Coordinates of C-alpha atoms in Angstrom, one line a residue:
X1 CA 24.1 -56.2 53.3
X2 CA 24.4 -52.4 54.9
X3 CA 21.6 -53.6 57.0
X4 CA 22.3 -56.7 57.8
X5 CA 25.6 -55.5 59.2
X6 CA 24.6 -53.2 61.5
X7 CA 23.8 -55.3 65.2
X8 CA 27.5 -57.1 64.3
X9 CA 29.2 -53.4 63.7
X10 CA 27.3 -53.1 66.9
X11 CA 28.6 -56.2 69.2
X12 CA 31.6 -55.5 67.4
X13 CA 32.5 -51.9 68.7
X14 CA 30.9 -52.5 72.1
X15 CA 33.4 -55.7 72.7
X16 CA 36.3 -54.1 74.3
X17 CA 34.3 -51.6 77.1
X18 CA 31.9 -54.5 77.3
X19 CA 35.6 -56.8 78.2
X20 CA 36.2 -54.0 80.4
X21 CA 33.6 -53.4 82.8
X22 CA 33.2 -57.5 82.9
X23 CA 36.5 -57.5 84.8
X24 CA 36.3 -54.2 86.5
X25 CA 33.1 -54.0 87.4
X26 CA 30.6 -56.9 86.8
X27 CA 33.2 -59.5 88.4
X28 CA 33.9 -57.7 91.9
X29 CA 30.0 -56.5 92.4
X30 CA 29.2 -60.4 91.6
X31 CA 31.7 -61.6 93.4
X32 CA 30.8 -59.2 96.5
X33 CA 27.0 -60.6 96.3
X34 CA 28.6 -63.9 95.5
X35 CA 30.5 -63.8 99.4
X36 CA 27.1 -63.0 101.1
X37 CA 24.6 -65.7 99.2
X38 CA 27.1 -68.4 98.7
X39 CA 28.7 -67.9 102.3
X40 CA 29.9 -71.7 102.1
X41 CA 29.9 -72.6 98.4
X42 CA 25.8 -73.2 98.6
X43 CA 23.0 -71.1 97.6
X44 CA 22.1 -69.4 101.3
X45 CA 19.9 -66.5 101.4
X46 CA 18.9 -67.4 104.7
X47 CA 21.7 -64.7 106.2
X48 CA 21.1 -62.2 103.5
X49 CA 17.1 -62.2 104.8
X50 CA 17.8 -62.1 108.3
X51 CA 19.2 -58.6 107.6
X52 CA 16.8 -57.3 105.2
X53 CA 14.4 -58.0 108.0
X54 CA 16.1 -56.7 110.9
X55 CA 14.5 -53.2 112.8
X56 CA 18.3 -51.3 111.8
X57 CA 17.7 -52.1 108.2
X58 CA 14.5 -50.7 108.2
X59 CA 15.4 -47.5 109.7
X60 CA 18.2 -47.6 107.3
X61 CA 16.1 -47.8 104.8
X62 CA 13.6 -45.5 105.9
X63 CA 16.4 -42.6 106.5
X64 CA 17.9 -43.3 103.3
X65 CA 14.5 -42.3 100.9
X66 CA 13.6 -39.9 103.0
X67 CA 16.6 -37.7 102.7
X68 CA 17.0 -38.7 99.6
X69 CA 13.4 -37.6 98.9
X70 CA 14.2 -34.4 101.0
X71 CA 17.3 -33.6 98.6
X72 CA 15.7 -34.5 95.4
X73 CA 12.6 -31.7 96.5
X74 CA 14.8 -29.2 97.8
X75 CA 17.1 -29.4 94.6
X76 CA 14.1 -29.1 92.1
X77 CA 12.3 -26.1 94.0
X78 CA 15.1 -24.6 94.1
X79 CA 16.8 -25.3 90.8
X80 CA 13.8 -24.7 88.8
X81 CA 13.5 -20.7 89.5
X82 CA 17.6 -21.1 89.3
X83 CA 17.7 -22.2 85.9
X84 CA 15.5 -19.8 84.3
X85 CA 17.0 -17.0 85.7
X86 CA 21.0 -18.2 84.1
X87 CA 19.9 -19.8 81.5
X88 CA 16.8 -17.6 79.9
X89 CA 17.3 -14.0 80.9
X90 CA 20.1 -11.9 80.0
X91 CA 22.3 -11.1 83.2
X92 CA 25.6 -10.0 83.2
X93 CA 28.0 -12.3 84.3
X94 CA 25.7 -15.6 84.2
X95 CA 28.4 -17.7 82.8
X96 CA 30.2 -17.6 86.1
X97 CA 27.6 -17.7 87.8
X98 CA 26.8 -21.2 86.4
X99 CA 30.3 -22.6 87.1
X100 CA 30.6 -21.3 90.8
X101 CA 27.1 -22.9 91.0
X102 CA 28.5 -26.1 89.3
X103 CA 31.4 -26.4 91.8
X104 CA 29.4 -27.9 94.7
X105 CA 28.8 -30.6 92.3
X106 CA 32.0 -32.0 91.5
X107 CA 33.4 -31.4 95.4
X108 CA 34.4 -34.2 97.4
X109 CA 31.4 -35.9 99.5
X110 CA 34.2 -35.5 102.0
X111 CA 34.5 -31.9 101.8
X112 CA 31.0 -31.0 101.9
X113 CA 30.8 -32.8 105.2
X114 CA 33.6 -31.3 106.6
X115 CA 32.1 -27.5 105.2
X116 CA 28.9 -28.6 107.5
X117 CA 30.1 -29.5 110.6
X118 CA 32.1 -26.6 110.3
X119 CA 28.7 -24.2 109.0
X120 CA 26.5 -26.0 111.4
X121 CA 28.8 -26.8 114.8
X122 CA 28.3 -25.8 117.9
X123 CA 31.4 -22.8 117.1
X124 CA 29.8 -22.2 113.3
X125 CA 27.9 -19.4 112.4
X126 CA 24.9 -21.3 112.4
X127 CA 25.7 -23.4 115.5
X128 CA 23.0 -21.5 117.0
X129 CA 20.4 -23.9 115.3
X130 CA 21.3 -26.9 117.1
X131 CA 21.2 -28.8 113.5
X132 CA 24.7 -30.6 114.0
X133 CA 24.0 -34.1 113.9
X134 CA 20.6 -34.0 112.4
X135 CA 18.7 -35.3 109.7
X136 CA 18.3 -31.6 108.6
X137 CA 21.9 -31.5 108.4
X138 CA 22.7 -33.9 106.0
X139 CA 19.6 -32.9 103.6
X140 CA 20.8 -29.7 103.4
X141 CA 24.2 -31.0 102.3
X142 CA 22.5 -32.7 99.4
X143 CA 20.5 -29.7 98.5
X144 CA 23.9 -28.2 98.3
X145 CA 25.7 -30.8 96.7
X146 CA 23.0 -31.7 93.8
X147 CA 21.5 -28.0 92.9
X148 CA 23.5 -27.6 90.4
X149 CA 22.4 -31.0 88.5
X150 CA 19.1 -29.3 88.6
X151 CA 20.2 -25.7 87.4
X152 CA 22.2 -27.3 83.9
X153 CA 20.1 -30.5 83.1
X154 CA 16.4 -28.4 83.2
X155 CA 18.2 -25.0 82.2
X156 CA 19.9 -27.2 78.8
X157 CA 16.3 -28.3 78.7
X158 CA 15.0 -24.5 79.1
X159 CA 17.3 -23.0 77.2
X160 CA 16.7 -24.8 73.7
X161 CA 12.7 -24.8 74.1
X162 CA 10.8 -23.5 71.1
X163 CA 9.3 -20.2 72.8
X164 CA 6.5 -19.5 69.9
X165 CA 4.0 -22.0 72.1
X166 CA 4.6 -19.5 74.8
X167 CA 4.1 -16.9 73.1
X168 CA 1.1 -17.8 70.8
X169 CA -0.5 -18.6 74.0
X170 CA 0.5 -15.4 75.9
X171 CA -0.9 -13.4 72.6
X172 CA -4.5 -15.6 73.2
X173 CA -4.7 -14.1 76.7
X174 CA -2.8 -16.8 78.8
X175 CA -1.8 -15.5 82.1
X176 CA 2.2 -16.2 83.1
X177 CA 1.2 -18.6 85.6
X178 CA -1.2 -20.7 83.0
X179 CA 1.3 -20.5 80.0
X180 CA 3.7 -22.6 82.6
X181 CA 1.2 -24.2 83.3
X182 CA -0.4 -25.9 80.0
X183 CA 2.9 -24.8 78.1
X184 CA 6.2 -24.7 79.2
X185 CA 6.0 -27.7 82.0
X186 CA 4.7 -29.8 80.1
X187 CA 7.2 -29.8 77.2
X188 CA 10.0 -29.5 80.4
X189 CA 8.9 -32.4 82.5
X190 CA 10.5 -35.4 80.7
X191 CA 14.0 -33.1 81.5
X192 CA 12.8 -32.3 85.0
X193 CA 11.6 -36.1 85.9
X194 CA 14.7 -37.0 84.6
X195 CA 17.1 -34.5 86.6
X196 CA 15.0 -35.8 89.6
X197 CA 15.4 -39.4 88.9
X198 CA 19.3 -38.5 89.2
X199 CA 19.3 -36.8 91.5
X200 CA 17.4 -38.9 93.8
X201 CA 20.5 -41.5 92.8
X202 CA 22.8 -39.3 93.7
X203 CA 21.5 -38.5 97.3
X204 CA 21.2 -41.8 97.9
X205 CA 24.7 -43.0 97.2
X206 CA 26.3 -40.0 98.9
X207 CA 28.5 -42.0 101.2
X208 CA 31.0 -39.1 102.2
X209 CA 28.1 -36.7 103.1
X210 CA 26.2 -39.4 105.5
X211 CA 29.4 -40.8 106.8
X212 CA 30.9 -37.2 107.3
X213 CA 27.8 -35.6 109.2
X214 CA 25.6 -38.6 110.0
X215 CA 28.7 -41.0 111.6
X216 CA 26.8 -44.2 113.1
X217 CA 23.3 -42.8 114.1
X218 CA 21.9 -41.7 110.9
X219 CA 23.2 -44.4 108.4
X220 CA 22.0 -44.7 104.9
X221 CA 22.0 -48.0 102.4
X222 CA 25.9 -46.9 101.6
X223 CA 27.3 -46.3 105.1
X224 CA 25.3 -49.4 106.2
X225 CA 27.4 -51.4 103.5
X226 CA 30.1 -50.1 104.4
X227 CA 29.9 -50.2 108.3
X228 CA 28.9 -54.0 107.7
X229 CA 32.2 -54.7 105.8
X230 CA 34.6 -52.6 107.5
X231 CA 33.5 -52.8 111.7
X232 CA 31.3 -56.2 111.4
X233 CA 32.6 -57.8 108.7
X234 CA 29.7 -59.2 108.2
X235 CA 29.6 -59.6 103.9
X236 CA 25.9 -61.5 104.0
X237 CA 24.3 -58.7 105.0
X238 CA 26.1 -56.2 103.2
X239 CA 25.5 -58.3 99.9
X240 CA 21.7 -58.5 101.0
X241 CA 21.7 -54.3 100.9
X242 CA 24.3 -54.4 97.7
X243 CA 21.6 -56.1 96.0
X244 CA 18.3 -54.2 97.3
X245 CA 20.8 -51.3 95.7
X246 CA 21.4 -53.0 92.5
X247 CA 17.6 -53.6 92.1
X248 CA 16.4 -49.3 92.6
X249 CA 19.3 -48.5 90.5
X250 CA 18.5 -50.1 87.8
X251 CA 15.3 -48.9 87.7
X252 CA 16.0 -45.5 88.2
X253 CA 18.6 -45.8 85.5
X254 CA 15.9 -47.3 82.9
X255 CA 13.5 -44.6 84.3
X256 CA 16.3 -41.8 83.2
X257 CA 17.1 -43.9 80.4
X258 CA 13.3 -44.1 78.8
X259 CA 13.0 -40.0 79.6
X260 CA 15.8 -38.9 77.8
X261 CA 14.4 -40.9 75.2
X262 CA 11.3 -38.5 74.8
X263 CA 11.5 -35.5 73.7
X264 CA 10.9 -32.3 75.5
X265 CA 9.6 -30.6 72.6
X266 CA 8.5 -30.8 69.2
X267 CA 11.0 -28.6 68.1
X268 CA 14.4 -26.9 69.3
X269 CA 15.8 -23.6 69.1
X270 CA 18.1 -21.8 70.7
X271 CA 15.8 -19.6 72.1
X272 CA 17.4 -15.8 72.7
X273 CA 17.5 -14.7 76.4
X274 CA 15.9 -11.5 77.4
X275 CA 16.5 -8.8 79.2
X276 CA 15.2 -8.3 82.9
X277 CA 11.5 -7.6 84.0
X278 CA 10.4 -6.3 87.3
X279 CA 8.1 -8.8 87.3
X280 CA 11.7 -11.7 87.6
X281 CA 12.3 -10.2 90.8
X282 CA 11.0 -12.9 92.8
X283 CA 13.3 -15.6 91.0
X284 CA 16.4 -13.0 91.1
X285 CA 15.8 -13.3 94.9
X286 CA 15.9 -17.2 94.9
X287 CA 18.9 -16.9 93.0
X288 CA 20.8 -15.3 95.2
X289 CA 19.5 -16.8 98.1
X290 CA 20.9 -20.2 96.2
X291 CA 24.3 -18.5 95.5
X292 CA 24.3 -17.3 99.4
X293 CA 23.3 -20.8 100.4
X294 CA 26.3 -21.9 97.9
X295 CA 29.2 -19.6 99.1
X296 CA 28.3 -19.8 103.4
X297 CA 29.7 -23.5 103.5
X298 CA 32.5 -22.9 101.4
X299 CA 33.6 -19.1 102.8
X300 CA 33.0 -21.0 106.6
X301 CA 35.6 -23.8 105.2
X302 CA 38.1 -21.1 104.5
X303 CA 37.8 -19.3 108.0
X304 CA 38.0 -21.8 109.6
X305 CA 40.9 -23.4 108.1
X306 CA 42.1 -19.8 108.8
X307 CA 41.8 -20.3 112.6
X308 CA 44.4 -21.1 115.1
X309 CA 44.7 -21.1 118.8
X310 CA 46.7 -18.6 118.7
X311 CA 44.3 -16.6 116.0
X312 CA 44.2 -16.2 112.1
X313 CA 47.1 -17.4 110.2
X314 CA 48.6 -19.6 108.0
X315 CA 49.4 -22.5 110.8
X316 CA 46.6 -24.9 109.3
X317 CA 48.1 -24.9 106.2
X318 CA 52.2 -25.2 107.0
X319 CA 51.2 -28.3 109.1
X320 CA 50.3 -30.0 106.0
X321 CA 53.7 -30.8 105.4
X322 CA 53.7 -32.9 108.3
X323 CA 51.4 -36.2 109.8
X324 CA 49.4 -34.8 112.2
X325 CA 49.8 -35.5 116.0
X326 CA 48.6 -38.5 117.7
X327 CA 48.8 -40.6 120.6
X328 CA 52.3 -41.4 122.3
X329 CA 53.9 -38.1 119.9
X330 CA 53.4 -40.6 117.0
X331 CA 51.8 -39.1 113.9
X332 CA 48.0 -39.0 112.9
X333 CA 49.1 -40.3 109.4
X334 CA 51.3 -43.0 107.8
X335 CA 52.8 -39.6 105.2
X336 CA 51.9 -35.9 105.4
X337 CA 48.9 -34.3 102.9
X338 CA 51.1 -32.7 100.6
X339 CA 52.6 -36.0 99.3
X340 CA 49.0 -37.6 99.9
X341 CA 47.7 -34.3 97.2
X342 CA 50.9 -35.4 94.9
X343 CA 49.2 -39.1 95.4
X344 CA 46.0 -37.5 94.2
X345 CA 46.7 -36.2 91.3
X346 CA 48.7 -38.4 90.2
X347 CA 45.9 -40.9 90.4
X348 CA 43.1 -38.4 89.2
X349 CA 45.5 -38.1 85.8
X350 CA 45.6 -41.8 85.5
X351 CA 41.7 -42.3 86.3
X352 CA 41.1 -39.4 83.6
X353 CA 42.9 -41.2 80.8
X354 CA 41.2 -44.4 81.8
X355 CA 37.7 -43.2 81.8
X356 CA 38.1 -41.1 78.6
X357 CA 39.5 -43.8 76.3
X358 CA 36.8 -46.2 77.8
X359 CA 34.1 -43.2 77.4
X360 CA 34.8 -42.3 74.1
X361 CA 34.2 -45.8 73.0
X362 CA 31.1 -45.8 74.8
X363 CA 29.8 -42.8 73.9
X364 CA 30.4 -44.3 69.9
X365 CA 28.5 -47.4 70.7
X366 CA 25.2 -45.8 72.5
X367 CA 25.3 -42.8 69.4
X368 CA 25.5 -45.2 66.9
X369 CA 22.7 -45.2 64.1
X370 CA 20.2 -47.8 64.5
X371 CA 18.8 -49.9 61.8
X372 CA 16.4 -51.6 62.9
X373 CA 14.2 -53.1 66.3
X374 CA 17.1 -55.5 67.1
X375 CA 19.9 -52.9 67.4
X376 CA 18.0 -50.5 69.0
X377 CA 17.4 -52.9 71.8
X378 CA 20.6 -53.5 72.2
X379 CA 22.1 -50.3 71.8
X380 CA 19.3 -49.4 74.9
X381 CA 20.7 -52.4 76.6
X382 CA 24.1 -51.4 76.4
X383 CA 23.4 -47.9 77.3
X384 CA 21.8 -49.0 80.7
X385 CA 24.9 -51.2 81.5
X386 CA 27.6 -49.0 81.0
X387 CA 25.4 -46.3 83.5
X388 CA 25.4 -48.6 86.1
X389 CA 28.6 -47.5 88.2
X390 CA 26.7 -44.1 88.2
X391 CA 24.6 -45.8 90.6
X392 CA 25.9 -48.4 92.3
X393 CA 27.6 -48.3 95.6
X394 CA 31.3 -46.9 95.3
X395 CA 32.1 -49.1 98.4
X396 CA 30.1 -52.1 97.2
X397 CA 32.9 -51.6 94.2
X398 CA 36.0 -50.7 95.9
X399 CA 35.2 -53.9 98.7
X400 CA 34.8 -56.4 95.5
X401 CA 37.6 -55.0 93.6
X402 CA 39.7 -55.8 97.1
X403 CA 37.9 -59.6 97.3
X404 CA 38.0 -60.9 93.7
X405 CA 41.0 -59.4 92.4
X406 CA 42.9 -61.6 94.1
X407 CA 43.6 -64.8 92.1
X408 CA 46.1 -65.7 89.2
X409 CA 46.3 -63.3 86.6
X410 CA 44.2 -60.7 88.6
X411 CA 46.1 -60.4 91.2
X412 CA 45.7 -56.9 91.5
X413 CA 45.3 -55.7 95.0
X414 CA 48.7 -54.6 95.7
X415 CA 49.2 -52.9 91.7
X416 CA 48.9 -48.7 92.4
X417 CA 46.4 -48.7 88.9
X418 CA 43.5 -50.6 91.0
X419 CA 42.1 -47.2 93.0
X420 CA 42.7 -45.3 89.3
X421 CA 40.9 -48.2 87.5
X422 CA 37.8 -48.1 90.4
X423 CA 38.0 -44.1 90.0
X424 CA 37.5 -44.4 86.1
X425 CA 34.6 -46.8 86.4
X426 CA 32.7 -44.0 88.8
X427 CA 33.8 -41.2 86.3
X428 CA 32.7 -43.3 83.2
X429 CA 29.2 -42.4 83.2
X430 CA 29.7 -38.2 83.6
X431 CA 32.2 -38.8 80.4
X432 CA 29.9 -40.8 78.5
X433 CA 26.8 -37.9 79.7
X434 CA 29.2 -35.4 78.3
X435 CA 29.9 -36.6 74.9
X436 CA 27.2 -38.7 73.6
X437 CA 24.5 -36.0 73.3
X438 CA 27.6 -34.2 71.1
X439 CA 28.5 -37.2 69.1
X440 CA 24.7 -37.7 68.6
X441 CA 23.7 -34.2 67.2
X442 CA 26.7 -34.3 64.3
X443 CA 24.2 -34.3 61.2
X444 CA 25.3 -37.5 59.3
X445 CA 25.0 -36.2 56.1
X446 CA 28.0 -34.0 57.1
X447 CA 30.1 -37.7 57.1
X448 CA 28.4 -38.7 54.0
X449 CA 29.2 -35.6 52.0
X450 CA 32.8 -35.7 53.2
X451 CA 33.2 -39.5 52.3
X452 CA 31.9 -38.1 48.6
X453 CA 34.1 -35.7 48.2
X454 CA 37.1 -38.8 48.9
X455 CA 37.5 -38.1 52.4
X456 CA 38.8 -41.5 54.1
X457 CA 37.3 -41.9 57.4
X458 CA 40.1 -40.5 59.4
X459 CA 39.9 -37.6 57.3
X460 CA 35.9 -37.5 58.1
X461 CA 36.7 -37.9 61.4
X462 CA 39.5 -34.6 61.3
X463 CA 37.1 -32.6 58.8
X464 CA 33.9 -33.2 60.5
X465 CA 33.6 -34.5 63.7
X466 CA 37.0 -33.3 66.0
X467 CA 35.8 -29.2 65.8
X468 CA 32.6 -30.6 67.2
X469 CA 34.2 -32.7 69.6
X470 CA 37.2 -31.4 70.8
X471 CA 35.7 -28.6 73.7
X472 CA 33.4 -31.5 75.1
X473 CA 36.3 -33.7 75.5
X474 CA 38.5 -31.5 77.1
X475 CA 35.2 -30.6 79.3
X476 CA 34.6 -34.1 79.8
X477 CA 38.1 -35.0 81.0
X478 CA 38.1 -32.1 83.3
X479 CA 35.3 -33.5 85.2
X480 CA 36.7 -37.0 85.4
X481 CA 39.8 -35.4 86.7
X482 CA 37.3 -33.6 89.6
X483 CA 35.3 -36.7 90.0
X484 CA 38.0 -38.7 90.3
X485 CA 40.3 -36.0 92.7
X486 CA 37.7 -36.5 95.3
X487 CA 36.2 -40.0 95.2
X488 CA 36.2 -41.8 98.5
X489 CA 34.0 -44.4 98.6
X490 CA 35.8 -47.5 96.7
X491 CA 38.9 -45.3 97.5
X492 CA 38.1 -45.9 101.5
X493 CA 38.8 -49.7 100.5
X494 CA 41.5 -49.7 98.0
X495 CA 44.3 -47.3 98.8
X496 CA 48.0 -48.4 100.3
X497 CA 49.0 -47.1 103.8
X498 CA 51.7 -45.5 102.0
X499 CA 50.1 -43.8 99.5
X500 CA 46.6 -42.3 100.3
X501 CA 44.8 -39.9 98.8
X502 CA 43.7 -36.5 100.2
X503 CA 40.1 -37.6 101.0
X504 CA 40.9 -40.6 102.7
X505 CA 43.5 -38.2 104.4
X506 CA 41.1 -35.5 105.3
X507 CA 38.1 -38.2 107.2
X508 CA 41.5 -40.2 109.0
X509 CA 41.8 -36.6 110.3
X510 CA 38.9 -35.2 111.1
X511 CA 38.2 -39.1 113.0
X512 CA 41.3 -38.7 115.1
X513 CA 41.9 -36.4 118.2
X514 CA 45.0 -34.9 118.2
X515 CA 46.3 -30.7 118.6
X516 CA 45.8 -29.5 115.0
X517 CA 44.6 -32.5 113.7
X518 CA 41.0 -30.4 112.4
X519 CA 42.6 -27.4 111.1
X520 CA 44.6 -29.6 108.9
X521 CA 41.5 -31.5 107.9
X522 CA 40.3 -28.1 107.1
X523 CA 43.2 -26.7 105.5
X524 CA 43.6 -29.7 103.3
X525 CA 39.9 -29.3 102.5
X526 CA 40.4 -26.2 100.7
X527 CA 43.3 -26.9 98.8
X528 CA 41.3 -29.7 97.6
X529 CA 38.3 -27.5 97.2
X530 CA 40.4 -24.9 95.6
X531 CA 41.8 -27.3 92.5
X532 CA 38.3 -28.8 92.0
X533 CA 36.7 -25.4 91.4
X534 CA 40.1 -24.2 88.8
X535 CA 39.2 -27.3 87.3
X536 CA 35.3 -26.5 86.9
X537 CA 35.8 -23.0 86.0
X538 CA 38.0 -23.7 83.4
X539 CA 35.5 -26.3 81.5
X540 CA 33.1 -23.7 82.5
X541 CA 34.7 -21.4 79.7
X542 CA 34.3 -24.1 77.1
X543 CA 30.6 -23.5 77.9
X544 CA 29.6 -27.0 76.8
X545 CA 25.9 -27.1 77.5
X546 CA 25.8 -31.3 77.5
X547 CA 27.4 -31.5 80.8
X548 CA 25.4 -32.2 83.9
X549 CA 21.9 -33.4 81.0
X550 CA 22.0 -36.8 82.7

């Protein structure tokens, strides 16, 4: 009967998140395809075609691969020598090394445009380059943006390797370079394909980034969609890109999904780190040629946020309290960025709560023991669905959030939860990342050994499981809190006049000419840049090795 039970325990525990993302998130990206290939009630692909085949949406796709190829490359060679060096030798200080690297991660898309133009203008330090406005431009911002997915995903991976193979190799006369070789790649490159497969997602879905320091003449698949919806309003070819999305997501997602699947090695340790060799010169060098390539963007922000016409001072930052100038003396905003930063975090709280109860849930269902073929395959299943907001367009979302939630009893377009429910759904999978490699390393027999000795299972669950738990779920709301501070894509579409949020705040800035109206862009950057990295520090000191292993 035990057996039996075990697919309807199943269906049974994935029912509500199931319910949820149905409504939240299945419904409005339907319902956005549905407005492009049912234009008039009737099956027409016809329009959806015609785009697919123009000469705009082949460059678009073109520049979209390539710089997502770019990024991915750039990350890995440079994330590879980064993640030995913090994670298996023994230098003082790594820990905070790791979380500054890990900042960049969890910043606003919007921020790390803004840091760029600002890095890479024609006044920036390396203005001299002429690189505003180029393809190079925005690759480097993804380099910058996805390292650090890279440096905690492969160093997790690095870190827990068995290093007797190594070894017993070295000792048969192996030189360095063929133990990596025949050794320690091989057992590494289901956690390396894997980080790159993300990686790749992310870079392709970076809609701040493009939008910040590409504007109209470099456009990826995400801008496209949401140039098309916003300026053309033309739904049947953003649907006909929504769903070319849809399609590489989903196999990138089953790619990741089948990786993490295998293991890396036969058998983990926690392999001791060791203390520093002449011969790691050469990847201390790329380290802090990473860290350098980390910090210029970010110190650049600051200066410049520091800079006034009439020199350094605080003038940036006091103008926040007010809207900005714009044509006619009328402001640049509908409220000033301190109440749009209360606005923010107000929303971030509610998103947090959101995509924790929901995550938690999830990250029960796609841990759960399988007994058998049937619910292994569905517990796969459900895993793949519930990552899908990873990958999906954020503006595909927040446009068919704003076009289907608008009948009956969801009627939600004008309710203040809609851009904290969107902002849970694109937190959901980092939470569920977080937890379920926890949830899944508790040793049952711990649970069945507690149920024994009379435990009841809240008891089991207080005994056993919550002082495993408990630092991964404080990590894992602290990045839904980040994530969710800083999302702009499904934001862009859903926020009131009256109550945006900074990143919407800072791009309606930077987009508007007006005395001042930059420095406050920049100002309001950094205090946005500022709370993100207090929040990643401090889950950086819960040193929960599970985040960022996609």
């Amino acid at each position: 009967m035990t057996r039996r039970s075990g697919l309807p325990g199943l269906v049974a525990l994935a029912v509500v998140p199931v319910a949820v993302l149905a409504v939240f998130f299945v419904l409005p990206v339907a319902g956005m395809l549905a407005r492009g290939l049912w234009p008039d009630g009737t099956f027409d692909p016809s329009g959806a075609v015609d785009v697919l085949t123009r000469e705009r949406t082949g460059r678009v796709l073109w520049f979209t691969v390539a710089t997502s190829a770019a990024g991915t490359a750039g990350s890995l060679l440079l994330g590879l020598p980064v993640a030995w060096t913090l994670h298996r030798l023994a230098l003082p200080g790594r820990r905070v090394v790791r979380a500054l690297l890990l900042v960049p991660f969890v910043l606003p898309t919007v921020v790390v445009g803004v840091a760029f133009r600002e890095l890479l203008g024609e006044s920036g330090p390396l203005g001299f380059l002429g690189l505003d406005g180029t393809p190079v431009a925005v690759v480097a911002a993804l380099v910058f943006f996805n390292v650090a997915v890279v440096v905690r995903a492969v160093g997790a991976a690095w870190e827990s390797l068995d290093p007797r193979p190594a070894e017993a190799a070295a000792a048969l006369g192996a030189t360095p370079w063929q133990v990596w070789w025949t050794v320690t790649l091989p057992a590494l490159r289901p956690a390396i394909v894997s980080a790159g497969s993300v990686v790749f997602l992310f870079c392709a879905t970076a809609f701040g980034v493009v939008l910040t320091l590409g504007g109209l003449r470099y456009a990826t698949v995400e801008t496209e969609i949401y140039l098309l919806t916003t300026n053309l309003l033309d739904l049947e070819g953003a649907a006909a890109l929504s769903l070319l999305q849809l399609v590489v997501v989903a196999g990138l997602l089953a790619l990741a999904q089948r990786l993490r699947a295998t293991p890396a090695a036969a058998r983990r340790v926690v392999a001791r780190s060791r203390a520093v060799r002449p011969s790691d010169a050469p990847l201390l060098v790329v380290t802090a040629v990473v860290l350098l390539g980390v910090a210029t963007p970010v110190a650049t922000l600051v200066a410049g946020s520091l800079r006034t016409p009439d020199g350094w001072g605080l003038r940036n930052y006091a103008a926040l309290a007010s809207t900005g100038s714009g044509p006619g003396g009328s402001g640049a905003l509908a409220v000033p960025v301190t109440e749009a930063l209360v606005v923010s975090l107000r929303t971030a709280v509610d998103a947090t709560w959101m995509a924790m109860l929901l995550g938690l849930l999830v990250a029960v269902v796609v841990t759960r023991r399988s007994r058998g073929r049937a619910e292994r395959a569905v517990r796969a299943g459900l895993d793949g669905f519930f990552m899908l907001p990873l990958g999906v367009s954020a503006v595909t979302l927040g446009f068919g959030l704003l076009v289907t939630l608008d009948d009956g009893l969801l009627d939600l377009r004008a309710s203040p939860l809609l851009v904290p429910v969107a902002q849970a759904l694109v937190a959901l999978p980092l939470v569920v990342r977080t937890l379920a490699p926890v949830l899944a390393g508790i040793d049952p027999r711990q649970r069945q050994a507690a149920a024994s000795l009379g435990a009841g299972p809240w008891r089991t669950v207080a005994v056993v499981d919550l002082p495993v738990v408990w630092k991964p779920v404080l990590a894992a709301a602290g990045f839904a809190f980040a994530v969710s501070l800083g999302e702009f894509g499904a934001t862009s579409f859903l926020f009131r006049e009256e109550a945006p949020t900074v990143p919407v705040v800072i791009f309606r800035l930077i987009g508007r000419p007006g005395e001042g109206n930059y420095g406050m862009a920049l100002a309001a950057s950094v205090v946005l840049a500022g709370v993100t990295a207090l929040v990643v520090l401090a889950v950086e000191r819960l040193r929960v090795r599970s985040v960022g292993a996609f």
